[in-house]
Amino acid sequence: VIFALYVTAATIRHVADDYLYPQLYLQRFTPDKAARELTYYHRVCDASTQTAHDTTELIVTDGFRGIFIYIGIFIAYWLAVPHLGFMVTTPFVMLAVAVLLGGRSWIPIITMSVITPVLIYYGSREFLRVYLPTWTL
């Protein structure tokens, strides 16, 4: 057992020293790297703007406030599914979460928010024989 623990610790140390730490070192943001690399819009990155998009978030989801927003969305989803059904509520929840996560392109967001629940609903009904909630007002 002691030998197995020693071999495991040595292997983990070897992997960390030879593979993980060099990769983390390469990903650091340095002024030299900022001068070399260009963003998608061919603008030079600097330490203050490490992103190509200078947009503000629609809803600030930092810290606990963001967690409470997601929890609120899923509690509302949990309460609405038995009454409105899976096919009605799931696209709205997927759309809300996509917007909160920073989605900007509306066509793919709406398309995936509609197609995914349809595939899940019919796949679970036809292949798994699991019947998801339907509209019961």
Coordinates of C-alpha atoms in Angstrom, one line a residue:
V1 CA 0.0 0.0 0.0
I2 CA 2.8 2.4 0.9
F3 CA 4.6 1.6 -2.4
A4 CA 1.4 2.2 -4.4
L5 CA 0.9 5.6 -2.6
Y6 CA 4.5 6.5 -3.4
V7 CA 4.2 5.5 -7.1
T8 CA 0.9 7.5 -7.3
A9 CA 2.4 10.6 -5.7
A10 CA 5.5 10.4 -7.9
T11 CA 3.4 10.0 -11.1
I12 CA 1.2 13.0 -10.1
R13 CA 4.3 15.1 -9.4
H14 CA 5.8 14.1 -12.7
V15 CA 2.6 15.0 -14.7
A16 CA 2.2 18.3 -12.9
D17 CA 5.9 19.3 -13.3
D18 CA 6.3 18.2 -16.9
Y19 CA 2.8 18.9 -18.4
L20 CA 0.5 21.1 -16.3
Y21 CA 2.9 23.8 -15.1
P22 CA 4.4 24.5 -18.5
Q23 CA 1.0 24.8 -20.1
L24 CA -0.2 27.2 -17.4
Y25 CA 2.9 29.3 -17.9
L26 CA 2.2 29.6 -21.6
Q27 CA -1.3 30.9 -20.9
R28 CA -0.2 33.8 -18.7
F29 CA -1.1 37.2 -20.1
T30 CA 2.1 39.3 -20.4
P31 CA 2.9 42.6 -22.1
D32 CA 5.1 40.8 -24.7
K33 CA 2.2 38.4 -25.5
A34 CA -0.2 41.4 -25.8
A35 CA 2.1 43.1 -28.3
R36 CA 2.3 39.9 -30.4
E37 CA -1.3 38.7 -30.4
L38 CA -4.1 40.2 -32.2
T39 CA -7.8 39.7 -31.5
Y40 CA -10.5 38.6 -33.9
Y41 CA -11.0 42.2 -35.0
H42 CA -7.3 42.7 -35.4
R43 CA -7.0 45.0 -32.4
V44 CA -4.1 44.7 -30.1
C45 CA -5.1 43.3 -26.7
D46 CA -3.8 44.9 -23.6
A47 CA -4.3 44.1 -19.9
S48 CA -7.4 46.2 -19.6
T49 CA -9.3 44.8 -22.6
Q50 CA -8.6 41.1 -22.9
T51 CA -11.6 40.6 -25.1
A52 CA -12.5 41.5 -28.6
H53 CA -16.0 42.6 -27.7
D54 CA -16.4 45.8 -25.7
T55 CA -19.9 45.2 -24.7
T56 CA -21.6 45.4 -21.3
E57 CA -23.6 42.6 -19.9
L58 CA -27.3 42.8 -20.1
I59 CA -27.6 41.4 -16.5
V60 CA -24.7 41.5 -14.1
T61 CA -24.3 37.9 -13.0
D62 CA -21.2 38.2 -10.8
G63 CA -21.1 36.7 -7.4
F64 CA -24.1 35.6 -5.4
R65 CA -26.5 37.8 -7.4
G66 CA -25.9 35.7 -10.5
I67 CA -26.4 32.5 -8.6
F68 CA -29.7 33.7 -7.2
I69 CA -30.9 34.7 -10.7
Y70 CA -30.2 31.2 -12.0
I71 CA -31.8 29.6 -8.9
G72 CA -34.9 31.8 -9.4
I73 CA -35.1 30.8 -13.1
F74 CA -35.0 27.1 -12.2
I75 CA -37.5 27.4 -9.4
A76 CA -39.9 29.1 -11.7
Y77 CA -39.3 26.4 -14.3
W78 CA -39.9 23.7 -11.6
L79 CA -43.2 25.3 -10.7
A80 CA -44.3 25.9 -14.2
V81 CA -43.6 22.6 -15.9
P82 CA -46.4 20.6 -14.2
H83 CA -48.9 23.2 -15.4
L84 CA -47.6 24.5 -18.7
G85 CA -45.7 21.4 -19.8
F86 CA -42.2 20.6 -20.9
M87 CA -42.6 21.8 -24.5
V88 CA -43.9 25.2 -23.5
T89 CA -41.6 26.1 -20.6
T90 CA -38.3 24.6 -21.6
P91 CA -37.6 26.9 -24.6
F92 CA -38.2 30.0 -22.5
V93 CA -35.8 28.7 -19.8
M94 CA -33.2 27.8 -22.4
L95 CA -33.5 31.3 -23.9
A96 CA -33.2 33.0 -20.6
V97 CA -30.1 31.1 -19.6
A98 CA -28.5 31.6 -22.9
V99 CA -29.0 35.4 -22.6
L100 CA -27.7 35.4 -19.1
L101 CA -24.6 33.5 -20.2
G102 CA -23.9 36.2 -22.7
G103 CA -25.4 34.9 -25.9
R104 CA -25.6 37.6 -28.5
S105 CA -26.7 35.9 -31.7
W106 CA -30.5 35.5 -31.6
I107 CA -31.1 33.2 -34.5
P108 CA -29.0 30.2 -33.1
I109 CA -30.2 30.8 -29.6
I110 CA -33.9 30.7 -30.6
T111 CA -33.3 27.8 -33.0
M112 CA -31.6 25.7 -30.3
S113 CA -34.2 26.7 -27.7
V114 CA -36.9 25.3 -29.8
I115 CA -35.3 22.3 -31.5
T116 CA -33.6 20.9 -28.3
P117 CA -36.8 20.5 -26.3
V118 CA -38.6 19.0 -29.3
L119 CA -35.9 16.4 -29.7
I120 CA -35.7 15.6 -26.0
Y121 CA -39.5 15.3 -25.7
Y122 CA -40.0 13.0 -28.7
G123 CA -36.8 11.1 -28.0
S124 CA -37.8 10.4 -24.4
R125 CA -41.3 9.5 -25.4
E126 CA -40.5 7.2 -28.4
F127 CA -37.2 5.6 -27.3
L128 CA -37.3 5.7 -23.5
R129 CA -41.0 5.5 -23.0
V130 CA -40.8 8.3 -20.5
Y131 CA -43.7 10.7 -20.8
L132 CA -42.8 14.3 -19.9
P133 CA -45.4 16.7 -18.6
T134 CA -47.8 18.3 -21.0
W135 CA -50.1 21.3 -20.9
T136 CA -52.7 20.8 -18.1
L137 CA -54.5 24.2 -17.7

